Amino acid sequence: MSNEPAGVIELIELVRVEIPLVRPFRTSFGTDTVRDALLVHVVTSAAEGWGECVADRAPLYSSEWVDGAAEVIERFLIPRVVDEPLADVEAVGSRLADVEGHPMAKGALEMALLDAQLRAQSMSLAAYFGAERTRVDCGVSIGIQDDTGALLELVAEYLDAGYRRIKLKIEPDHDVAPVRAVREHFGADVALQVDANAAYTRADGPTLAALDPFGLLLIEQPLAPDDIVGHARLAREIRTPICLDESITSARGAADAIELGACSIVNIKAGRVGGYLEARRVHDVCVARGVPVWCGGMLETGLGRAANVALAALPGFTLPGDTSASRRYFERDLTEPFVLDDGTLTVPLGPGIGVTPLPDALADFTTARRVVHRRSAR
Ligand code: SMG
Ligand code: MG
């Protein structure tokens, strides 16, 4: 890692964009019809950078929500990084550490600063991570469907498109039936997994064991985020491997969950753990323990997608990620679209995250834009 300075921060603005989803996305906690994203745009004396906050409109997936994240970034995070010159983005985490929680807000600011620093150094995010692959295997996450016919049509569409793994969102009473329908229709060879988004309880072991015969790759986050012991017990009641998502909020937490037997696979989302630097540490602790990881998704625009794809190019990401192509989400993306090529996305290798918002798309999707920091004249 070079010690070149990231440059002096000249300006930071918060940009809100609203991009319609091609179809509603229903999970056990709610339905999204648009991606309402908060972008952090940093201009330094050396380069500019973009960050994307993955917080949703309401605090349902986690305790963060997008308006709250914007306020935290402006009032509590930005003052901690602009007061003294920042030599290196590696130091951002410690500058922000006394602010409790708010990993998605922290992650968005860190991403923008990292993008600016790497652009100034003409280094790609993938190279900075130490990524080895130039393409990553992609899966797709399918929202809960009331109608089995509609579900089977969607699965067929995505398999035809080349996706290498299908993930079904489940909840109580929408679990065994859709899994059985997909298995019966598409056979045992389809790589299939499910995500409960914490919709079950410790008493649901027998229900979840009913998924065992279907040969799933994994079940993601069956129980509450703080129920590590419950997951460890459940792991002894079912044969499907447990993968944790919401429960894993740091590299240390990942190591603990693995040690306690709460999971044998980890979903890594940078926003959930406070940024891409911590995400890389989660990857490292999992690799050291022989635990496979894969890259999660939060319906990111092309900006967050670019960074996710770079992360997913690290060697420990041995399972296909929720890193789907732009058209799985949007008619029109904020950046040049990510296009599926033989079930993979290509890792951007330009400086920084390797993509920027297309000016026309940015103008069309922006709902609010405000400069929240400007360097004062000395
Ligand atoms: O980006 O393809 C995507 C979405 C993947 O299922 C997905 N994400 O719990 O893993 C998860 C969910 C959370 C997002 S709900 C807005
Ligand atoms: Mg999940």
Short mmCIF file of C-alpha atoms in Angstrom, two decimals, residues 32-289:
data_model
loop_
_atom_site.label_atom_id
_atom_site.label_comp_id
_atom_site.label_asym_id
_atom_site.label_seq_id
_atom_site.Cartn_x
_atom_site.Cartn_y
_atom_site.Cartn_z
CA ASP A 32 -39.17 -2.44 -2.35
CA THR A 33 -40.30 -0.89 -5.64
CA VAL A 34 -37.55 1.71 -6.03
CA ARG A 35 -33.94 2.01 -5.04
CA ASP A 36 -33.73 5.19 -3.00
CA ALA A 37 -29.97 5.55 -2.67
CA LEU A 38 -27.83 8.04 -0.83
CA LEU A 39 -24.60 8.81 -2.66
CA VAL A 40 -21.57 10.47 -1.12
CA HIS A 41 -19.56 12.55 -3.59
CA VAL A 42 -16.12 13.63 -2.40
CA VAL A 43 -13.89 16.05 -4.26
CA THR A 44 -10.29 16.17 -3.10
CA SER A 45 -7.39 18.24 -4.39
CA ALA A 46 -6.25 15.11 -6.24
CA ALA A 47 -9.39 13.35 -7.49
CA GLU A 48 -13.06 12.74 -6.85
CA GLY A 49 -14.79 9.73 -5.41
CA TRP A 50 -18.24 8.20 -5.08
CA GLY A 51 -19.73 6.18 -2.26
CA GLU A 52 -23.13 4.50 -2.08
CA CYS A 53 -25.02 3.98 1.16
CA VAL A 54 -26.98 0.72 1.20
CA ALA A 55 -29.47 1.76 3.89
CA ASP A 56 -33.08 1.30 2.82
CA ARG A 57 -35.96 3.75 3.36
CA ALA A 58 -37.08 2.08 6.56
CA PRO A 59 -35.09 0.38 9.35
CA LEU A 60 -36.36 -3.13 8.57
CA TYR A 61 -33.34 -5.07 7.27
CA SER A 62 -31.25 -3.44 10.01
CA SER A 63 -31.59 -0.46 12.34
CA GLU A 64 -30.28 2.00 9.75
CA TRP A 65 -32.41 3.94 7.28
CA VAL A 66 -31.41 6.29 4.53
CA ASP A 67 -32.53 9.64 6.00
CA GLY A 68 -30.87 8.73 9.29
CA ALA A 69 -27.68 7.72 7.50
CA ALA A 70 -27.58 11.08 5.68
CA GLU A 71 -27.88 12.93 8.96
CA VAL A 72 -25.24 10.81 10.70
CA ILE A 73 -22.83 11.31 7.80
CA GLU A 74 -23.31 15.06 7.78
CA ARG A 75 -23.37 15.76 11.51
CA PHE A 76 -21.08 13.14 13.00
CA LEU A 77 -18.89 11.44 10.40
CA ILE A 78 -17.76 14.20 8.05
CA PRO A 79 -16.46 16.42 10.88
CA ARG A 80 -14.23 13.53 11.98
CA VAL A 81 -12.53 13.15 8.62
CA VAL A 82 -12.20 16.76 7.47
CA ASP A 83 -10.71 18.37 10.59
CA GLU A 84 -7.21 17.05 10.00
CA PRO A 85 -5.72 16.00 6.68
CA LEU A 86 -6.26 12.33 5.99
CA ALA A 87 -3.05 10.57 5.00
CA ASP A 88 -4.67 7.32 4.06
CA VAL A 89 -8.16 5.85 3.95
CA GLU A 90 -6.93 2.99 6.15
CA ALA A 91 -7.19 5.56 8.96
CA VAL A 92 -10.86 6.39 8.38
CA GLY A 93 -12.08 3.50 10.53
CA SER A 94 -10.24 4.72 13.61
CA ARG A 95 -11.43 8.32 13.03
CA LEU A 96 -15.03 7.09 13.03
CA ALA A 97 -14.69 4.44 15.71
CA ASP A 98 -16.09 6.47 18.60
CA VAL A 99 -19.40 6.85 16.76
CA GLU A 100 -21.41 3.85 17.89
CA GLY A 101 -23.02 1.75 15.15
CA HIS A 102 -24.16 3.20 11.80
CA PRO A 103 -22.02 0.88 9.68
CA MET A 104 -23.88 1.69 6.45
CA ALA A 105 -23.32 5.42 6.92
CA LYS A 106 -19.65 4.84 7.72
CA GLY A 107 -19.24 2.47 4.82
CA ALA A 108 -20.64 5.00 2.32
CA LEU A 109 -18.25 7.75 3.41
CA GLU A 110 -15.29 5.37 3.47
CA MET A 111 -16.15 4.12 -0.03
CA ALA A 112 -16.15 7.67 -1.44
CA LEU A 113 -12.81 8.48 0.20
CA LEU A 114 -11.31 5.17 -0.92
CA ASP A 115 -12.48 5.75 -4.48
CA ALA A 116 -10.93 9.25 -4.49
CA GLN A 117 -7.65 8.02 -2.99
CA LEU A 118 -7.31 5.12 -5.44
CA ARG A 119 -8.16 7.35 -8.40
CA ALA A 120 -5.41 9.71 -7.27
CA GLN A 121 -3.06 6.72 -7.19
CA SER A 122 -4.36 5.26 -10.48
CA MET A 123 -5.05 1.98 -8.72
CA SER A 124 -8.19 -0.12 -9.07
CA LEU A 125 -10.15 -1.17 -6.01
CA ALA A 126 -9.70 -4.80 -7.07
CA ALA A 127 -5.90 -4.39 -7.16
CA TYR A 128 -5.98 -2.60 -3.82
CA PHE A 129 -7.92 -5.51 -2.30
CA GLY A 130 -5.44 -8.00 -3.73
CA ALA A 131 -8.13 -9.55 -5.91
CA GLU A 132 -7.07 -12.26 -8.32
CA ARG A 133 -10.04 -12.88 -10.59
CA THR A 134 -11.12 -10.70 -13.48
CA ARG A 135 -14.66 -12.14 -13.55
CA VAL A 136 -16.95 -13.19 -10.74
CA ASP A 137 -19.69 -15.83 -10.68
CA CYS A 138 -23.15 -14.37 -10.31
CA GLY A 139 -26.30 -15.54 -8.68
CA VAL A 140 -29.67 -13.85 -8.44
CA SER A 141 -32.01 -13.24 -5.52
CA ILE A 142 -35.72 -13.74 -6.19
CA GLY A 143 -38.31 -12.02 -4.01
CA ILE A 144 -41.23 -13.86 -2.44
CA GLN A 145 -43.92 -14.64 -5.04
CA ASP A 146 -47.51 -15.45 -4.12
CA ASP A 147 -47.95 -17.36 -7.34
CA THR A 148 -45.90 -20.50 -8.04
CA GLY A 149 -46.28 -20.08 -11.79
CA ALA A 150 -44.79 -16.58 -11.59
CA LEU A 151 -41.91 -17.92 -9.47
CA LEU A 152 -41.12 -20.68 -11.97
CA GLU A 153 -41.20 -18.16 -14.84
CA LEU A 154 -38.72 -15.93 -13.06
CA VAL A 155 -36.40 -18.82 -12.25
CA ALA A 156 -36.54 -19.90 -15.90
CA GLU A 157 -35.78 -16.37 -17.09
CA TYR A 158 -32.74 -16.08 -14.83
CA LEU A 159 -31.41 -19.55 -15.63
CA ASP A 160 -31.78 -18.75 -19.34
CA ALA A 161 -29.85 -15.53 -18.75
CA GLY A 162 -27.01 -17.63 -17.35
CA TYR A 163 -27.15 -17.03 -13.61
CA ARG A 164 -25.14 -19.66 -11.80
CA ARG A 165 -27.19 -19.82 -8.65
CA ILE A 166 -30.75 -19.03 -7.62
CA LYS A 167 -31.67 -17.66 -4.20
CA LEU A 168 -35.28 -17.72 -3.06
CA LYS A 169 -36.50 -15.41 -0.36
CA ILE A 170 -38.58 -17.36 2.16
CA GLU A 171 -40.72 -16.72 5.22
CA PRO A 172 -42.97 -18.93 7.36
CA ASP A 173 -45.59 -20.55 5.09
CA HIS A 174 -43.60 -19.54 1.98
CA ASP A 175 -40.71 -21.95 2.34
CA VAL A 176 -40.98 -25.67 1.57
CA ALA A 177 -43.58 -25.23 -1.20
CA PRO A 178 -41.59 -22.82 -3.41
CA VAL A 179 -38.37 -24.81 -2.88
CA ARG A 180 -40.13 -28.04 -3.82
CA ALA A 181 -41.72 -26.40 -6.89
CA VAL A 182 -38.34 -25.14 -8.14
CA ARG A 183 -36.64 -28.48 -7.51
CA GLU A 184 -39.42 -30.45 -9.21
CA HIS A 185 -39.45 -28.16 -12.23
CA PHE A 186 -35.73 -27.51 -12.73
CA GLY A 187 -34.13 -30.58 -11.18
CA ALA A 188 -31.45 -31.26 -8.61
CA ASP A 189 -28.58 -29.67 -10.53
CA VAL A 190 -29.65 -26.05 -10.11
CA ALA A 191 -27.54 -24.39 -7.43
CA LEU A 192 -30.29 -23.26 -5.06
CA GLN A 193 -30.31 -21.48 -1.71
CA VAL A 194 -32.82 -19.64 0.47
CA ASP A 195 -32.80 -16.46 2.56
CA ALA A 196 -35.18 -15.99 5.50
CA ASN A 197 -34.04 -12.53 6.63
CA ALA A 198 -34.48 -13.56 10.25
CA ALA A 199 -38.14 -14.57 9.89
CA TYR A 200 -37.98 -17.78 11.99
CA THR A 201 -37.58 -18.55 15.68
CA ARG A 202 -35.69 -21.14 17.69
CA ALA A 203 -38.87 -23.25 17.73
CA ASP A 204 -38.84 -23.59 13.93
CA GLY A 205 -36.14 -26.28 13.72
CA PRO A 206 -38.57 -28.95 12.48
CA THR A 207 -40.00 -26.64 9.76
CA LEU A 208 -36.52 -25.77 8.55
CA ALA A 209 -35.42 -29.41 8.68
CA ALA A 210 -38.16 -30.03 6.11
CA LEU A 211 -35.89 -28.21 3.64
CA ASP A 212 -33.13 -30.81 4.12
CA PRO A 213 -34.23 -33.18 1.35
CA PHE A 214 -33.90 -30.45 -1.30
CA GLY A 215 -30.10 -30.25 -1.28
CA LEU A 216 -29.85 -26.50 -0.78
CA LEU A 217 -26.43 -24.86 -0.87
CA LEU A 218 -27.31 -22.98 2.28
CA ILE A 219 -30.01 -21.27 4.32
CA GLU A 220 -29.27 -17.62 4.97
CA GLN A 221 -30.11 -15.92 8.26
CA PRO A 222 -33.01 -18.03 9.54
CA LEU A 223 -33.09 -16.47 13.03
CA ALA A 224 -32.77 -13.04 14.61
CA PRO A 225 -29.50 -11.17 14.01
CA ASP A 226 -28.48 -11.33 17.68
CA ASP A 227 -29.33 -15.01 18.10
CA ILE A 228 -25.91 -16.59 17.60
CA VAL A 229 -26.57 -19.41 20.07
CA GLY A 230 -29.91 -20.12 18.39
CA HIS A 231 -28.14 -20.50 15.04
CA ALA A 232 -25.55 -22.81 16.61
CA ARG A 233 -28.35 -25.00 17.99
CA LEU A 234 -30.23 -24.94 14.71
CA ALA A 235 -27.07 -26.02 12.89
CA ARG A 236 -27.30 -29.27 14.87
CA GLU A 237 -30.99 -29.76 13.99
CA ILE A 238 -30.80 -29.31 10.22
CA ARG A 239 -28.50 -30.57 7.48
CA THR A 240 -28.66 -27.48 5.25
CA PRO A 241 -25.55 -25.36 5.95
CA ILE A 242 -26.32 -22.10 7.78
CA CYS A 243 -25.00 -18.87 6.27
CA LEU A 244 -25.20 -15.69 8.31
CA ASP A 245 -25.95 -12.26 6.84
CA GLU A 246 -27.55 -9.78 9.29
CA SER A 247 -25.73 -11.36 12.27
CA ILE A 248 -22.25 -10.62 10.95
CA THR A 249 -21.35 -7.00 11.62
CA SER A 250 -17.55 -7.22 11.98
CA ALA A 251 -14.60 -9.50 11.35
CA ARG A 252 -14.47 -10.35 15.05
CA GLY A 253 -18.17 -11.20 15.03
CA ALA A 254 -17.59 -13.47 12.05
CA ALA A 255 -14.77 -15.27 13.86
CA ASP A 256 -16.97 -15.67 16.96
CA ALA A 257 -19.96 -17.01 15.00
CA ILE A 258 -17.74 -19.53 13.25
CA GLU A 259 -16.09 -20.60 16.50
CA LEU A 260 -19.49 -21.12 18.12
CA GLY A 261 -20.74 -23.22 15.20
CA ALA A 262 -23.47 -20.72 14.28
CA CYS A 263 -22.59 -20.73 10.59
CA SER A 264 -20.41 -22.56 8.11
CA ILE A 265 -20.72 -19.96 5.32
CA VAL A 266 -20.72 -16.14 5.49
CA ASN A 267 -22.48 -13.54 3.33
CA ILE A 268 -20.27 -10.43 3.14
CA LYS A 269 -21.84 -7.03 2.60
CA ALA A 270 -19.56 -4.05 3.03
CA GLY A 271 -22.32 -1.72 4.23
CA ARG A 272 -23.36 -4.12 6.97
CA VAL A 273 -19.85 -4.28 8.45
CA GLY A 274 -18.93 -0.59 8.13
CA GLY A 275 -17.16 -0.54 4.79
CA TYR A 276 -15.01 -2.36 2.27
CA LEU A 277 -11.92 -2.43 4.50
CA GLU A 278 -13.74 -4.33 7.23
CA ALA A 279 -15.38 -6.49 4.55
CA ARG A 280 -11.92 -7.53 3.42
CA ARG A 281 -11.06 -8.41 7.03
CA VAL A 282 -14.23 -10.53 7.27
CA HIS A 283 -13.05 -12.32 4.13
CA ASP A 284 -9.64 -12.87 5.70
CA VAL A 285 -10.90 -14.36 8.96
CA CYS A 286 -13.24 -16.67 7.05
CA VAL A 287 -10.47 -17.83 4.71
CA ALA A 288 -8.22 -18.49 7.70
CA ARG A 289 -10.94 -20.74 9.15
#
